[in-house]
Coordinates of C-alpha atoms in Angstrom, one line a residue:
M42 CA 131.3 64.0 145.1
K43 CA 130.7 65.7 148.5
R44 CA 127.0 65.8 147.8
N45 CA 126.9 62.1 147.1
I46 CA 128.7 61.4 150.4
V47 CA 126.2 63.6 152.3
I48 CA 123.2 61.8 150.7
A49 CA 124.8 58.4 151.6
A50 CA 125.3 59.5 155.2
V51 CA 121.7 60.7 155.5
T52 CA 120.4 57.4 154.0
A53 CA 122.4 55.4 156.4
A54 CA 121.2 57.4 159.3
A55 CA 117.6 56.9 158.1
L56 CA 118.0 53.2 158.3
I57 CA 119.4 53.4 161.8
G58 CA 117.6 56.3 163.5
G59 CA 114.5 56.9 161.5
G60 CA 113.3 60.5 162.1
T61 CA 116.7 61.8 163.1
A62 CA 118.0 61.7 159.6
T63 CA 115.0 63.6 158.3
A64 CA 115.7 66.4 160.9
L65 CA 119.3 66.6 159.8
A66 CA 118.4 66.7 156.1
T67 CA 115.7 69.4 156.7
T68 CA 118.1 71.5 158.7
G69 CA 120.7 71.5 155.9
D70 CA 118.0 72.5 153.4
D71 CA 116.8 75.4 155.6
Q72 CA 120.3 76.8 156.0
G73 CA 120.9 76.6 152.3
S74 CA 117.5 78.3 151.6
A75 CA 118.3 81.0 154.2
R76 CA 121.6 81.7 152.6
Q77 CA 120.1 81.8 149.1
T78 CA 117.3 84.1 150.3
A79 CA 119.8 86.5 151.9
N80 CA 121.9 86.6 148.8
T81 CA 118.9 87.2 146.6
K82 CA 117.7 90.1 148.9
L83 CA 121.1 91.8 148.8
S84 CA 121.1 91.5 145.0
D85 CA 117.6 92.8 144.7
D86 CA 118.4 95.8 147.0
G87 CA 121.5 96.6 144.9
D88 CA 119.4 96.4 141.7
R89 CA 116.7 98.7 143.1
D90 CA 119.4 101.2 144.2
D91 CA 120.9 101.2 140.7
Q92 CA 117.4 101.6 139.1
D93 CA 116.6 104.4 141.5
D94 CA 119.8 106.2 140.5
R95 CA 118.9 105.7 136.8
D96 CA 115.4 107.0 137.4
D97 CA 116.7 110.1 139.1
R98 CA 119.1 110.8 136.2
D99 CA 116.3 110.3 133.8
D100 CA 114.0 112.7 135.8
D101 CA 116.7 115.3 135.9
A102 CA 117.3 115.0 132.1
A103 CA 113.6 115.3 131.5
R104 CA 113.5 118.5 133.5
V105 CA 116.3 120.0 131.6
S106 CA 114.9 119.1 128.2
S107 CA 111.5 120.5 129.1
S108 CA 112.8 124.0 129.9
D109 CA 113.3 126.7 127.3
V110 CA 113.9 129.3 130.0
T111 CA 117.3 129.5 131.5
A112 CA 118.1 130.0 135.2
P113 CA 119.1 133.7 134.7
E114 CA 115.9 134.3 132.7
A115 CA 113.8 132.7 135.4
I116 CA 115.4 134.8 138.1
A117 CA 114.9 138.0 136.1
S118 CA 111.3 137.1 135.6
A119 CA 110.8 136.4 139.3
L120 CA 112.4 139.7 140.3
K121 CA 110.1 141.6 138.0
H122 CA 107.2 140.1 139.8
T123 CA 108.6 140.3 143.3
S124 CA 111.3 142.9 144.1
G125 CA 114.1 141.9 146.3
T126 CA 117.2 139.7 146.2
A127 CA 117.1 136.3 144.6
V128 CA 118.8 133.8 146.8
S129 CA 118.2 130.6 144.9
A130 CA 116.6 129.1 141.8
E131 CA 115.9 125.5 141.0
L132 CA 114.2 123.6 138.2
D133 CA 112.0 121.2 140.0
D134 CA 108.7 119.4 140.2
E135 CA 105.9 121.5 141.5
D136 CA 104.7 119.9 144.7
D137 CA 105.8 116.5 143.3
G138 CA 102.8 116.8 140.9
G139 CA 105.0 116.1 137.8
K140 CA 104.8 119.6 136.4
V141 CA 108.3 121.1 136.1
V142 CA 108.7 124.8 137.1
W143 CA 111.5 127.1 138.1
K144 CA 111.2 127.9 141.8
V145 CA 113.0 131.2 142.7
D146 CA 113.4 132.2 146.4
V147 CA 113.4 136.0 146.9
L148 CA 114.3 137.8 150.0
S149 CA 112.2 141.0 149.9
G150 CA 112.7 144.0 152.2
G151 CA 115.5 142.2 154.0
T152 CA 113.1 140.1 156.1
T153 CA 110.3 138.6 154.0
W154 CA 110.7 135.5 151.9
H155 CA 108.8 134.6 148.7
T156 CA 108.9 131.6 146.5
V157 CA 108.1 132.5 142.9
S158 CA 107.1 129.8 140.4
V159 CA 108.1 130.5 136.8
D160 CA 107.0 128.6 133.7
P161 CA 110.0 127.0 132.1
S162 CA 108.5 127.3 128.7
S163 CA 107.4 130.9 128.6
G164 CA 109.1 132.6 131.5
K165 CA 105.7 133.7 132.8
V166 CA 105.2 133.9 136.6
L167 CA 102.7 131.2 137.6
G168 CA 102.3 132.4 141.2
S169 CA 104.1 133.1 144.4
H170 CA 103.7 132.6 148.1
A171 CA 105.4 133.8 151.3
D172 CA 107.7 131.5 153.1
D173 CA 109.2 131.4 156.6
E174 CA 113.0 130.9 156.8
D175 CA 115.1 130.7 159.9
D176 CA 118.4 131.6 158.2
T177 CA 117.6 135.2 157.2
A178 CA 120.3 136.7 159.3
Q179 CA 122.9 134.3 157.9
V180 CA 121.8 135.1 154.3
R181 CA 122.0 138.8 154.8
A182 CA 125.4 138.6 156.4
A183 CA 126.7 136.4 153.6
L184 CA 125.4 138.8 150.9
K185 CA 126.9 141.8 152.6
G186 CA 129.6 143.2 150.4
S187 CA 128.8 140.8 147.6
S188 CA 129.0 142.2 144.1
V189 CA 127.7 139.1 142.2
T190 CA 124.0 138.4 142.1
A191 CA 122.3 135.0 141.7
E192 CA 121.5 135.9 138.1
E193 CA 125.1 136.7 137.4
A194 CA 126.3 133.5 139.1
A195 CA 123.9 131.5 137.0
K196 CA 125.2 133.2 133.8
A197 CA 128.8 132.5 134.9
A198 CA 128.1 128.8 135.5
A199 CA 126.2 128.5 132.2
G200 CA 129.6 128.2 130.5
K201 CA 130.0 124.8 132.1
G202 CA 126.6 123.3 131.0
V203 CA 122.9 123.9 131.5
V204 CA 122.3 125.3 134.9
T205 CA 119.5 123.4 136.8
S206 CA 120.0 125.2 140.1
V207 CA 121.8 128.0 141.8
G208 CA 121.8 129.0 145.4
L209 CA 123.7 130.8 148.2
D210 CA 125.9 128.8 150.4
E211 CA 125.9 130.9 153.6
D212 CA 127.4 128.3 155.9
G213 CA 131.0 127.8 156.8
K214 CA 134.0 130.0 156.1
D215 CA 134.0 130.1 152.3
K216 CA 130.7 131.5 151.5
S217 CA 129.8 131.5 147.8
W218 CA 127.1 130.8 145.2
E219 CA 126.6 127.2 144.3
A220 CA 125.4 125.9 141.0
E221 CA 124.6 122.6 139.5
T222 CA 124.9 122.0 135.7
R223 CA 124.1 119.2 133.4
K224 CA 125.7 118.5 130.0
S225 CA 123.9 117.0 127.0
G226 CA 125.3 113.6 127.8
G227 CA 123.6 113.7 131.2
A228 CA 126.7 114.3 133.4
E229 CA 126.1 116.5 136.5
Q230 CA 128.7 118.8 138.0
D231 CA 128.6 121.2 141.0
W232 CA 130.3 124.5 141.0
K233 CA 131.2 127.4 143.3
I234 CA 131.0 131.0 142.2
D235 CA 132.8 133.6 144.1
L236 CA 130.6 136.2 145.6
K237 CA 132.9 139.1 144.6
S238 CA 134.8 138.1 141.5
G239 CA 132.3 135.7 139.9
K240 CA 135.1 133.2 139.4
V241 CA 133.8 129.6 138.8
T242 CA 135.5 126.7 140.3
A243 CA 134.6 123.0 140.7
D244 CA 133.0 122.1 144.0
H245 CA 135.4 119.4 145.2
D246 CA 133.8 119.4 148.6
D247 CA 130.6 118.1 147.1
D248 CA 132.5 115.3 145.3
Q249 CA 134.1 114.3 148.5
D250 CA 130.7 114.1 150.2
D251 CA 129.5 111.9 147.3
D252 CA 132.5 109.6 147.7
A253 CA 131.8 109.3 151.5
D254 CA 128.2 108.4 150.9
D255 CA 129.2 105.8 148.4
A256 CA 131.7 104.3 150.9
D257 CA 128.9 104.2 153.6
D258 CA 126.6 102.4 151.1
Q259 CA 129.2 99.8 150.5
D260 CA 129.7 99.2 154.2

């Protein structure tokens, strides 16, 4: 009904004022098109974000399924190749080339960092290279007095699911090992492993960070 009234008004104006009615009608169409375009863009952006999240989960699942070598086994293999202290291990793409490998960071001699690549199928070391890190002092301080190694932390977290990464959290007051696990259904979970007792607890701080990020995205 309202649409008919608007059309009638535009028609009457056309008879009286000629080009003025055309301008009014065109302006209304432009505003409607602009609103439709904006709404479509927001919908498309949301769809892309959802698709990106699904793609990330699929990529993580593919990494897990492609690995026969566990995190503790990858760490052990890396340490046989490069002596030192394993500080982190992650199942990841090698230089974004699509090939999945275990990357193990080893602090050797207390000052020198090496990243060791381990084949996730055979456990064979594929290579290593020296790295420069600016948090060496923090890592050494965090590990001082620790009785739980990265390998042991990964073994402890393995009871919660397949470990896809383990690393030292040397920041803040509560220093610990952090591990990420994935279950067969695809659900991810983050854990903290005590540096002295090896006790595994859920990483609620990470959950809160995720909630905050979701809230920011909604805003």
